[in-house]
Coordinates of C-alpha atoms and ligand atoms in Angstrom, one line a residue:
X1 CA 66.5 148.4 97.6
X2 CA 66.4 147.4 93.7
X3 CA 68.5 149.1 91.5
X4 CA 66.7 148.9 87.8
X5 CA 67.6 148.7 84.2
X6 CA 68.1 152.2 82.2
X7 CA 65.8 152.4 79.0
X8 CA 67.7 151.4 76.2
X9 CA 70.7 149.7 77.6
X10 CA 70.9 145.7 78.1
X11 CA 71.8 145.5 82.0
X12 CA 74.3 142.8 82.5
X13 CA 75.0 141.4 86.2
X14 CA 78.4 139.4 86.1
X15 CA 79.3 136.9 89.5
X16 CA 82.5 136.1 89.9
X17 CA 85.5 138.8 89.3
X18 CA 88.4 136.1 88.3
X19 CA 88.8 134.2 84.9
X20 CA 85.7 133.4 83.5
X21 CA 83.8 136.7 84.6
X22 CA 86.5 139.2 84.0
X23 CA 87.0 137.9 80.6
X24 CA 83.2 138.2 79.8
X25 CA 82.7 141.7 80.9
X26 CA 85.8 142.8 79.2
X27 CA 84.8 141.3 76.1
X28 CA 80.9 142.5 76.5
X29 CA 82.4 146.1 77.0
X30 CA 84.6 145.7 73.8
X31 CA 81.4 144.6 71.9
X32 CA 79.0 146.8 73.6
X33 CA 79.9 150.3 74.7
X34 CA 76.0 151.2 75.8
X35 CA 75.7 148.0 77.9
X36 CA 75.4 148.7 81.3
X37 CA 78.0 146.2 83.0
X38 CA 78.3 145.3 86.8
X39 CA 80.6 142.4 87.9
X40 CA 80.4 141.6 91.5
X41 CA 83.4 139.2 93.2
X42 CA 82.9 137.8 97.0
X43 CA 86.4 137.8 97.9
X44 CA 88.7 141.1 98.0
X45 CA 90.2 141.1 94.4
X46 CA 89.3 140.5 90.6
X47 CA 91.5 138.9 87.5
X48 CA 94.0 137.9 90.0
X49 CA 96.5 135.0 88.3
X50 CA 95.3 132.2 90.8
X51 CA 97.5 129.8 88.8
X52 CA 100.6 131.1 89.9
X53 CA 99.4 130.7 93.2
X54 CA 101.8 127.4 93.9
X55 CA 104.8 129.2 93.0
X56 CA 103.6 132.5 95.1
X57 CA 103.9 129.6 98.0
X58 CA 107.2 128.7 96.5
X59 CA 109.0 132.5 96.4
X60 CA 109.3 132.1 92.7
X61 CA 106.3 134.5 92.3
X62 CA 107.9 136.9 95.4
X63 CA 105.4 139.8 95.1
X64 CA 102.1 139.3 95.7
X65 CA 101.2 142.6 93.8
X66 CA 102.5 140.2 90.4
X67 CA 99.5 138.1 90.7
X68 CA 97.2 141.2 89.9
X69 CA 96.5 140.5 86.5
X70 CA 93.9 143.8 86.6
X71 CA 92.6 145.6 89.3
X72 CA 89.0 147.1 90.4
X73 CA 90.3 150.3 89.0
X74 CA 91.5 149.0 85.7
X75 CA 87.9 147.7 85.0
X76 CA 86.1 151.1 86.0
X77 CA 88.3 152.9 83.9
X78 CA 89.4 151.4 81.3
X79 CA 85.9 149.3 80.9
X80 CA 83.1 151.7 82.6
X81 CA 82.4 148.2 84.4
X82 CA 80.8 148.5 87.8
X83 CA 83.2 146.3 90.0
X84 CA 82.2 145.3 92.9
X85 CA 84.4 143.2 95.2
X86 CA 83.2 142.0 98.6
X87 CA 80.3 141.5 97.5
X88 CA 78.3 138.3 97.3
X89 CA 75.7 137.0 95.0
X90 CA 73.4 135.2 97.3
X91 CA 69.6 134.5 95.7
X92 CA 68.6 134.9 92.1
X93 CA 65.1 135.3 91.5
X94 CA 64.5 134.1 87.2
X95 CA 61.0 135.2 87.4
X96 CA 61.8 139.0 88.6
X97 CA 64.9 138.5 86.9
X98 CA 66.8 140.0 90.1
X99 CA 69.5 138.9 92.3
X100 CA 70.4 139.8 96.0
X101 CA 74.2 140.8 96.7
X102 CA 75.3 141.0 100.6
X103 CA 78.2 143.3 101.3
X104 CA 80.6 141.1 102.6
X105 CA 81.6 143.7 105.2
X106 CA 78.3 144.9 106.4
X107 CA 76.2 142.2 105.5
X108 CA 73.4 144.4 103.9
X109 CA 71.7 142.8 101.4
X110 CA 70.6 145.0 97.8
X111 CA 68.6 143.9 94.7
X112 CA 70.1 143.9 91.4
X113 CA 68.0 143.6 88.3
X114 CA 69.2 142.2 85.3
X115 CA 69.0 141.4 81.5
X116 CA 71.1 139.1 80.9
X117 CA 73.0 137.6 83.9
X118 CA 76.5 135.4 83.8
X119 CA 77.6 133.1 86.5
X120 CA 80.9 132.5 86.8
X121 CA 81.5 131.0 90.3
X122 CA 84.4 128.8 90.0
X123 CA 84.9 125.8 92.2
X124 CA 85.5 124.6 95.7
X125 CA 88.4 122.9 97.0
X126 CA 86.9 119.5 98.1
X127 CA 87.0 119.8 102.1
X128 CA 85.7 116.4 103.5
X129 CA 84.5 116.3 107.0
X130 CA 87.9 114.5 108.4
X131 CA 88.5 114.7 112.1
X132 CA 91.4 117.2 112.7
X133 CA 90.8 119.0 109.3
X134 CA 90.2 122.4 110.6
X135 CA 93.3 122.1 112.8
X136 CA 95.6 124.9 112.6
X137 CA 98.6 124.5 109.9
X138 CA 96.4 122.8 107.3
X139 CA 95.8 124.8 103.8
X140 CA 94.7 124.7 100.9
X141 CA 95.9 126.4 97.8
X142 CA 92.9 128.2 95.8
X143 CA 92.6 132.1 97.0
X144 CA 95.4 135.0 97.6
X145 CA 94.6 135.1 101.1
X146 CA 95.1 131.4 101.2
X147 CA 98.7 131.2 99.6
X148 CA 99.5 134.4 102.4
X149 CA 98.4 132.7 105.0
X150 CA 100.8 129.7 103.9
X151 CA 103.4 132.0 103.2
X152 CA 103.2 133.7 106.6
X153 CA 102.6 130.2 108.7
X154 CA 106.1 129.2 106.8
X155 CA 108.0 132.3 107.8
X156 CA 106.9 131.8 111.7
X157 CA 107.7 128.1 111.6
X158 CA 111.0 129.0 110.0
X159 CA 112.0 130.8 112.8
X160 CA 110.8 128.7 115.8
X161 CA 112.4 126.1 114.3
X162 CA 115.5 128.0 113.3
X163 CA 115.7 129.3 116.7
X164 CA 115.8 125.7 118.7
X165 CA 119.2 124.9 118.3
X166 CA 120.4 128.0 119.4
X167 CA 118.9 126.3 123.0
X168 CA 118.8 122.9 122.5
X169 CA 122.2 121.6 124.2
X170 CA 122.9 118.7 121.9
X171 CA 121.1 119.7 118.5
X172 CA 123.5 120.8 116.0
X173 CA 121.5 120.3 112.9
X174 CA 118.0 122.6 112.1
X175 CA 115.4 120.1 112.2
X176 CA 114.5 120.0 108.2
X177 CA 110.6 121.2 108.4
X178 CA 107.8 118.6 107.2
X179 CA 105.1 119.3 104.7
X180 CA 102.6 116.8 103.8
X181 CA 100.6 117.3 100.5
X182 CA 96.7 115.5 100.1
X183 CA 96.3 115.0 96.7
X184 CA 98.6 114.5 93.9
X185 CA 96.6 116.4 90.7
X186 CA 97.9 119.6 89.3
X187 CA 98.0 122.0 92.7
X188 CA 99.1 119.3 94.8
X189 CA 101.8 118.2 93.1
X190 CA 102.7 122.0 92.0
X191 CA 102.4 123.3 96.1
X192 CA 104.9 119.9 97.0
X193 CA 107.7 121.1 94.5
X194 CA 107.4 124.5 95.4
X195 CA 107.7 123.7 99.4
X196 CA 110.4 121.1 98.4
X197 CA 112.0 124.5 96.9
X198 CA 111.8 126.4 100.2
X199 CA 113.8 123.2 102.3
X200 CA 110.6 121.1 102.9
X201 CA 111.0 117.3 103.0
X202 CA 107.5 116.9 101.3
X203 CA 105.1 113.9 101.5
X204 CA 102.6 113.1 99.0
X205 CA 99.5 111.4 99.9
X206 CA 97.4 110.1 96.9
X207 CA 94.4 107.8 96.8
X208 CA 94.6 106.6 93.9
X209 CA 97.3 104.3 92.6
X210 CA 98.7 106.9 90.1
X211 CA 99.5 110.8 90.1
X212 CA 97.7 113.0 87.2
X213 CA 94.7 111.2 87.2
X214 CA 94.1 112.2 83.5
X215 CA 97.0 110.1 82.5
X216 CA 97.3 106.8 81.5
X217 CA 99.0 104.6 84.3
X218 CA 102.3 104.1 82.3
X219 CA 102.4 107.9 81.8
X220 CA 102.1 108.7 85.2
X221 CA 104.6 106.4 86.5
X222 CA 107.1 108.7 84.4
X223 CA 106.1 111.3 86.6
X224 CA 106.3 109.1 89.4
X225 CA 109.6 108.2 88.8
X226 CA 110.7 111.9 88.1
X227 CA 109.3 113.7 91.2
X228 CA 110.5 110.9 93.6
X229 CA 114.1 111.7 92.3
X230 CA 113.5 115.5 92.9
X231 CA 112.8 114.8 96.6
X232 CA 108.8 114.3 96.8
X233 CA 108.5 111.0 98.6
X234 CA 105.2 109.3 96.9
X235 CA 102.5 107.4 99.3
X236 CA 100.2 106.3 96.6
X237 CA 96.7 104.1 97.0
X238 CA 96.5 105.7 100.5
X239 CA 93.2 107.7 101.5
X240 CA 93.8 110.4 104.2
X241 CA 91.4 109.7 107.3
X242 CA 92.3 112.3 109.5
X243 CA 94.8 114.5 111.3
X244 CA 95.6 115.3 115.3
X245 CA 98.4 117.4 117.0
X246 CA 101.3 115.7 117.6
X247 CA 102.9 116.2 121.3
X248 CA 105.6 118.7 119.5
X249 CA 103.4 120.7 118.4
X250 CA 103.6 119.4 115.3
X251 CA 100.7 117.8 112.6
X252 CA 100.0 114.6 112.6
X253 CA 98.2 113.0 108.9
X254 CA 96.7 109.8 109.4
X255 CA 96.0 107.8 106.5
X256 CA 93.3 104.6 105.9
X257 CA 95.8 102.0 105.8
X258 CA 97.0 102.9 108.9
X259 CA 99.7 105.1 108.7
X260 CA 101.1 108.3 110.3
X261 CA 103.2 111.0 108.7
X262 CA 103.9 113.8 110.4
X263 CA 103.9 117.4 109.2
X264 CA 104.9 121.3 110.1
X265 CA 102.0 122.3 107.5
X266 CA 99.5 120.2 105.6
X267 CA 98.4 121.2 102.2
X268 CA 94.7 119.9 101.4
X269 CA 94.6 119.6 97.3
X270 CA 91.8 117.2 97.2
X271 CA 90.5 118.3 94.0
X272 CA 87.2 121.1 93.2
X273 CA 83.6 120.8 92.5
X274 CA 81.4 123.1 91.1
X275 CA 79.8 126.1 93.1
X276 CA 76.2 125.6 92.2
X277 CA 75.0 127.1 95.5
X278 CA 73.8 130.1 93.7
X279 CA 72.6 128.1 90.4
X280 CA 70.7 126.4 92.8
X281 CA 68.5 129.3 93.9
X282 CA 67.4 129.7 90.5
X283 CA 66.7 126.1 90.0
X284 CA 69.0 125.9 86.8
X285 CA 69.7 122.2 85.7
X286 CA 72.2 120.4 87.3
X287 CA 74.5 117.9 85.4
X288 CA 74.9 114.3 86.4
X289 CA 78.4 115.6 87.0
X290 CA 77.2 118.2 89.5
X291 CA 78.0 120.9 87.1
X292 CA 75.6 124.1 85.6
X293 CA 74.4 122.0 82.0
X294 CA 74.6 124.7 79.5
X295 CA 74.4 124.5 75.6
X296 CA 77.0 125.4 73.0
X297 CA 76.8 129.3 73.7
X298 CA 76.9 128.8 76.7
X299 CA 73.2 129.4 78.1
X300 CA 71.8 127.5 81.0
X301 CA 68.2 126.1 81.4
X302 CA 67.2 129.5 82.1
X303 CA 67.6 131.4 78.5
X304 CA 68.9 134.8 80.2
X305 CA 71.2 133.3 82.5
X306 CA 74.9 132.1 81.3
X307 CA 77.4 130.2 82.8
X308 CA 81.2 129.4 81.8
X309 CA 83.9 128.2 83.9
X310 CA 84.9 126.0 86.4
X311 CA 81.4 125.4 87.1
X312 CA 79.8 124.5 84.1
X313 CA 79.3 120.9 82.9
X314 CA 80.6 120.9 78.9
X315 CA 80.8 118.5 75.9
X316 CA 84.0 116.2 76.2
X317 CA 85.5 116.9 72.6
X318 CA 86.4 113.5 71.5
X319 CA 83.8 111.3 73.4
X320 CA 81.0 114.1 73.7
X321 CA 80.3 112.8 77.2
X322 CA 79.4 115.8 79.7
X323 CA 82.6 116.4 81.8
X324 CA 83.9 119.2 84.3
X325 CA 86.7 120.8 83.2
X326 CA 88.6 123.0 85.7
X327 CA 91.4 125.1 83.9
X328 CA 91.3 128.5 82.6
X329 CA 91.7 128.8 79.3
X330 CA 88.0 127.2 78.5
X331 CA 87.2 129.6 81.6
X332 CA 88.3 132.3 79.6
X333 CA 86.8 131.2 76.1
X334 CA 83.8 130.5 77.4
X335 CA 83.5 133.9 79.1
X336 CA 84.2 135.4 76.6
X337 CA 81.8 133.3 74.1
X338 CA 79.0 134.4 76.7
X339 CA 79.7 137.8 76.0
X340 CA 79.5 137.5 71.9
X341 CA 76.2 135.9 72.4
X342 CA 74.7 138.1 74.7
X343 CA 76.2 140.5 72.4
X344 CA 74.3 139.4 69.3
X345 CA 76.9 137.4 68.1
X346 CA 76.7 133.6 66.7
X347 CA 79.8 132.0 68.7
X348 CA 79.7 128.7 70.0
X349 CA 82.1 126.7 72.1
X350 CA 83.3 123.7 70.2
X351 CA 83.4 121.2 73.4
X352 CA 86.9 120.6 75.7
X353 CA 89.5 119.1 74.5
X354 CA 91.2 119.0 78.4
X355 CA 94.7 120.6 76.8
X356 CA 96.7 120.8 80.2
X357 CA 100.5 120.8 81.0
X358 CA 102.0 120.9 84.8
X359 CA 106.0 122.0 85.0
X360 CA 107.4 119.8 88.1
X361 CA 111.6 119.9 88.8
X362 CA 112.0 121.3 85.2
X363 CA 110.4 118.7 83.3
X364 CA 106.8 119.0 82.1
X365 CA 103.9 116.8 81.7
X366 CA 101.2 117.6 79.2
X367 CA 98.5 115.6 77.6
X368 CA 95.4 116.4 75.3
X369 CA 92.3 114.5 74.1
X370 CA 91.4 111.2 75.5
X371 CA 94.0 108.5 77.3
X372 CA 93.5 104.8 77.0
X373 CA 91.8 104.5 80.6
X374 CA 88.9 106.4 79.2
X375 CA 88.8 104.5 76.1
X376 CA 89.0 101.0 77.9
X377 CA 86.3 102.4 80.4
X378 CA 83.7 103.5 77.0
X379 CA 84.6 99.7 75.9
X380 CA 86.2 101.2 73.0
X381 CA 88.5 98.9 70.6
X382 CA 88.7 100.9 68.0
X383 CA 92.2 102.4 68.5
X384 CA 96.0 101.5 68.4
X385 CA 98.7 103.5 70.7
X386 CA 102.1 104.1 70.0
X387 CA 105.0 105.0 72.4
X388 CA 108.2 107.2 71.1
X389 CA 110.8 108.9 72.6
X390 CA 112.6 111.1 70.3
X391 CA 114.6 114.2 71.0
X392 CA 113.4 117.3 72.1
X393 CA 115.4 119.2 69.1
X394 CA 118.6 118.1 66.9
X395 CA 120.6 115.4 68.8
X396 CA 123.9 116.9 67.6
X397 CA 122.7 120.2 68.8
X398 CA 123.6 121.0 72.8
X399 CA 120.3 120.1 75.4
X400 CA 118.6 118.0 73.1
X401 CA 116.6 116.2 75.4
X402 CA 114.1 112.6 74.9
X403 CA 110.7 113.1 75.0
X404 CA 108.3 110.4 76.4
X405 CA 105.7 110.4 74.0
X406 CA 102.0 107.8 73.8
X407 CA 100.2 108.6 71.1
X408 CA 95.9 107.3 70.4
X409 CA 94.4 107.4 67.2
X410 CA 91.4 105.8 65.7
X411 CA 92.2 102.2 63.8
X412 CA 89.6 102.4 61.6
X413 CA 90.0 106.4 60.0
X414 CA 93.1 107.4 61.7
X415 CA 92.2 110.3 63.4
X416 CA 94.1 111.6 66.4
X417 CA 92.2 110.5 69.9
X418 CA 94.8 112.0 72.4
X419 CA 98.3 112.3 73.4
X420 CA 100.2 112.4 76.2
X421 CA 103.9 113.8 76.6
X422 CA 106.8 113.9 79.4
X423 CA 110.3 115.8 79.0
X424 CA 112.4 118.2 80.3
X425 CA 112.5 120.4 76.7
X426 CA 109.7 121.0 74.6
X427 CA 107.0 119.2 75.7
X428 CA 104.5 122.2 75.5
X429 CA 105.2 123.0 71.3
X430 CA 104.6 119.2 70.9
X431 CA 101.6 119.0 72.6
X432 CA 100.0 122.3 71.9
X433 CA 100.6 121.2 68.3
X434 CA 98.5 118.0 68.4
X435 CA 95.7 120.1 70.4
X436 CA 95.5 122.1 67.3
X437 CA 95.3 119.5 64.9
X438 CA 92.8 117.5 67.3
X439 CA 90.5 120.3 67.4
X440 CA 91.0 120.4 63.6
X441 CA 89.6 116.3 63.4
X442 CA 93.7 115.9 62.2
X443 CA 94.3 111.9 61.1
X444 CA 98.0 110.5 62.0
X445 CA 98.3 111.2 58.2
X446 CA 97.9 115.3 59.0
X447 CA 101.1 115.0 61.4
X448 CA 103.0 113.3 59.2
X449 CA 102.5 116.0 56.6
X450 CA 102.8 119.4 59.3
X451 CA 105.1 121.5 58.1
X452 CA 106.7 122.9 61.4
X453 CA 109.8 125.3 62.5
X454 CA 112.8 123.5 62.0
X455 CA 116.3 124.7 63.0
X456 CA 118.6 122.6 65.3
X457 CA 118.3 123.9 68.2
X458 CA 114.4 124.0 68.3
X459 CA 113.5 120.4 66.9
X460 CA 114.6 118.1 64.0
X461 CA 113.8 117.6 60.3
X462 CA 111.2 115.2 61.3
X463 CA 109.4 117.1 64.4
X464 CA 108.8 114.5 67.2
X465 CA 104.9 115.2 65.5
X466 CA 105.8 114.4 62.5
X467 CA 107.5 111.3 64.0
X468 CA 104.3 110.3 65.6
X469 CA 102.6 110.3 62.5
X470 CA 104.8 108.7 60.8
X471 CA 105.0 105.7 63.3
X472 CA 101.5 105.8 63.9
X473 CA 100.8 105.5 60.0
X474 CA 103.1 102.9 59.8
X475 CA 101.2 100.6 61.5
X476 CA 97.7 101.7 60.1
X477 CA 99.5 100.8 56.6
X478 CA 100.4 97.8 57.9
X479 CA 104.4 98.6 57.1
X480 CA 105.1 98.3 60.8
X481 CA 102.6 95.7 62.4
X482 CA 102.8 96.4 66.3
X483 CA 102.7 94.6 69.8
X484 CA 102.1 96.0 73.1
X485 CA 104.0 94.6 76.3
X486 CA 100.5 94.7 77.9
X487 CA 99.5 90.9 76.7
X488 CA 100.2 91.0 73.0
X489 CA 103.6 90.5 73.5
X490 CA 103.9 87.0 73.2
X491 CA 105.1 85.5 70.5
X492 CA 108.8 84.6 69.8
X493 CA 111.1 87.6 70.8
X494 CA 113.7 88.5 69.4
X495 CA 116.0 91.1 70.6
X496 CA 118.0 93.3 68.0
X497 CA 120.1 96.0 70.2
X498 CA 123.8 94.8 70.8
X499 CA 125.4 92.9 73.4
X500 CA 126.3 95.4 75.7
X501 CA 122.8 97.0 76.0
X502 CA 121.7 93.4 76.8
X503 CA 124.2 93.6 79.8
X504 CA 122.1 96.7 81.5
X505 CA 118.6 94.7 81.1
X506 CA 117.5 92.0 78.8
X507 CA 113.9 90.2 78.3
X508 CA 113.5 86.3 79.5
X509 CA 113.5 84.2 76.4
X510 CA 114.7 86.7 73.6
X511 CA 117.1 85.9 71.2
X512 CA 119.3 88.4 70.7
X513 CA 120.5 89.2 67.3
X514 CA 122.1 92.7 66.4
X515 CA 120.2 94.4 63.6
X516 CA 123.0 94.9 61.8
X517 CA 123.7 91.1 61.9
X518 CA 120.0 90.4 61.1
X519 CA 120.2 89.7 57.1
X520 CA 122.9 87.3 57.4
X521 CA 121.2 85.3 60.0
X522 CA 117.5 85.0 58.9
X523 CA 118.2 81.3 58.7
X524 CA 118.0 81.4 62.7
X525 CA 114.5 82.9 62.7
X526 CA 111.4 80.2 62.4
X527 CA 108.9 81.4 59.5
X528 CA 105.8 79.6 60.8
X529 CA 105.3 81.8 64.2
X530 CA 105.0 85.2 64.7
X531 CA 108.4 87.3 65.3
X532 CA 108.1 90.0 67.9
X533 CA 110.8 92.3 67.6
X534 CA 112.1 94.1 70.8
X535 CA 115.0 97.5 70.6
X536 CA 115.3 100.4 73.3
X537 CA 112.9 102.4 71.6
X538 CA 111.0 101.0 69.1
X539 CA 113.1 102.4 66.3
X540 CA 115.9 99.5 65.6
X541 CA 113.0 97.0 66.0
X542 CA 111.2 98.6 63.1
X543 CA 113.9 98.5 60.8
X544 CA 114.5 94.7 61.6
X545 CA 110.8 94.2 61.2
X546 CA 110.8 95.8 57.8
X547 CA 113.4 93.4 56.9
X548 CA 111.8 90.6 58.2
X549 CA 108.6 91.3 56.4
X550 CA 110.1 91.9 53.6
X551 CA 111.7 88.5 53.5
X552 CA 108.4 86.8 54.2
X553 CA 108.3 86.2 57.8
X554 CA 105.5 87.3 59.8
X555 CA 106.9 90.2 62.4
X556 CA 105.4 92.8 64.9
X557 CA 107.7 95.7 66.3
X558 CA 107.2 95.9 70.6
X559 CA 106.0 99.5 70.4
X560 CA 108.2 101.7 72.4
X561 CA 110.7 98.7 73.1
X562 CA 112.4 98.4 76.5
X563 CA 111.7 102.1 77.4
X564 CA 108.0 101.4 77.2
X565 CA 108.7 98.2 79.7
X566 CA 110.3 100.5 82.1
X567 CA 108.4 103.8 82.4
X568 CA 109.4 104.9 85.2
X569 CA 113.3 104.6 84.2
X570 CA 112.9 107.7 81.9
X571 CA 114.2 110.7 82.0
X572 CA 117.1 109.5 84.1
X573 CA 120.1 111.4 84.5
Ligands
FAD601 C1 96.1 127.0 92.8 C2 95.7 126.7 91.2 C3 96.3 126.7 90.2 C4 96.0 126.5 89.0 N1 96.6 126.6 87.8 C5 95.8 126.1 86.8 C6 97.1 126.3 85.4 O1 98.3 126.2 85.6 N2 96.2 125.9 84.1 C7 95.1 126.1 84.3 O2 94.5 126.0 83.0 N3 94.3 126.4 85.2 C8 94.5 126.6 86.4 N4 94.0 126.4 87.6 C9 92.7 126.3 87.5 C10 91.8 127.6 87.0 O3 92.4 129.0 87.9 C11 90.9 128.0 87.0 O4 90.0 127.0 85.8 C12 90.1 129.2 86.2 O5 90.4 130.0 87.4 C13 88.0 129.2 86.3 O6 87.8 130.4 87.0 P1 86.1 130.5 87.3 O7 86.1 131.9 86.5 O8 85.9 129.9 86.6 O9 86.6 130.5 88.4 P2 87.1 131.6 89.0 O10 88.8 132.1 88.5 O11 87.5 130.5 90.3 O12 86.6 132.8 89.8 C14 85.5 132.5 90.2 C15 85.4 133.4 91.2 O13 83.8 133.6 91.5 C16 83.8 134.3 93.0 N5 82.7 134.0 93.5 C17 81.9 132.3 93.6 N6 80.5 132.7 94.7 C18 80.4 133.8 94.4 C19 79.2 134.7 94.6 N7 78.2 134.2 94.9 N8 79.5 136.2 94.4 C20 80.1 137.0 94.1 N9 81.7 136.1 93.9 C21 81.4 134.6 93.8 C22 85.0 133.9 93.9 O14 85.3 134.4 94.8 C23 85.9 133.6 92.7 O15 86.9 134.7 92.8 C24 94.5 127.0 88.9 C25 93.6 126.6 90.4 C26 93.9 126.7 91.1 C27 93.6 127.1 92.5

């Protein structure tokens, strides 16, 4: 039976009741008291915090109810929204502006009319048809029921394993439970960390040569070193080939390279893909990346149908390429923009910067904009990069920790293109500040001038963001010509560190003159060759470069010094 529109009221049907859908529904009500708003969600809950699921698995968020940001009842009472859970949208007919809904419990199908339709069905976890993928003990982390099933499995498994030492005559140590996580993206790494906290012996299998694909390899290596030191065993460069039951009731994960990883639990975190099944019933345009194509106002190829969140393709803010971004911030903002546009406002989505952060064992890795990998893929050579390792706050105040930063900017005009940062303190605010700067089209000269909060426990008078601007501007102004280890570091190598530092690690062929002696020993340096200057982080090398340049030498600083050469050793205690 079709439920039709009420005269004079705009009827908006929203599919998907979590990030994009729920924010669209609430915003629309705030803008239009008269709209008739129906929000359908095929799952049992609306507006839950899927970002918290790995932490619920790990017991950091103990109560499932803490994940419920707002309930169906909240939406009904506070926003007068007709919320229907366990209700799946199965077909759209744009000609008649109707949508078919199926009651998940009864299977009954009804038809609903709409004036405007908003699709926010999210993404589906990638689940390739590998042998054994449906065996018990293999899970994904996508929904509240997924997390519940993992917790129940762990609790049952612990009881079983805990009881073994009671009846085993020679076994005195309770066996450590083994987890294999497949996929080194956000969800895989977050879940792996949480399983380590729960006492699991964790192996993470990743097909690529690195974790966290958006990071450049050099920065990913720091993350890898850090998580390995905290107990995650990484098996990179190896795809999963299948799963099988082992003799002892446990599982075995088989990889393409022929390895077998035993497991008591397996977590699949192979990434996501846009859930476009419903969109296809309406014939909506789907882009090359597999998401629904939308314009800046989140309108699909059907003008009365909007789409937001993980299901859409949006323009990358820096490259203007179409991209898929599965992040909660963009989904929420897009939901709000769709509501604005439906209510007659002119809001527009600015494109996606991919601003991201992941917490791991007390550290954080964050990034924004493009990485060097993307620039190389696009054949873009109008960029320069810097590495710097400032303290998170004034070094004299207790608790300061280094932040490893890589910042990319245009050689031609200094425009900020992207940044990646890792550290145990203060990473989030630096990357958030850089994200804002990037969206405002800032240059590295703007970063030099940014006026940021400072007291010794929070930052430095020259904040890492200012510092990044200053180092980058030194390069573009010609005050600090730079070179990199990846190829261009090949002139006369001058190491300006102290002899004690060289005893720990040295560069073969480099001549050592400590910074304090450089002015007195200029005569030992060549005037007919370029001198490339090395120190620990790049700072003393810069000072030495200035001395050399002002004395008529050709000199360059090797960006990031020894720290950028041996990335994996960063953040070591
Ligand atoms: C474990 C996990 C951790 C995450 N952590 C972070 C994080 O830390 N930071 C971050 O920025 N992002 C994170 N994300 C990603 C973020 O949650 C998503 O980008 C965001 O939720 C996308 O919003 P959405 O509205 O597009 O989809 P969702 O929030 O996934 O909502 C889509 C909803 O639509 C429903 N639906 C689908 N099809 C239909 C249909 N036909 N009929 C009715 N209902 C339907 C689904 O059941 C689902 O509930 C995480 C995601 C997961 C799974």
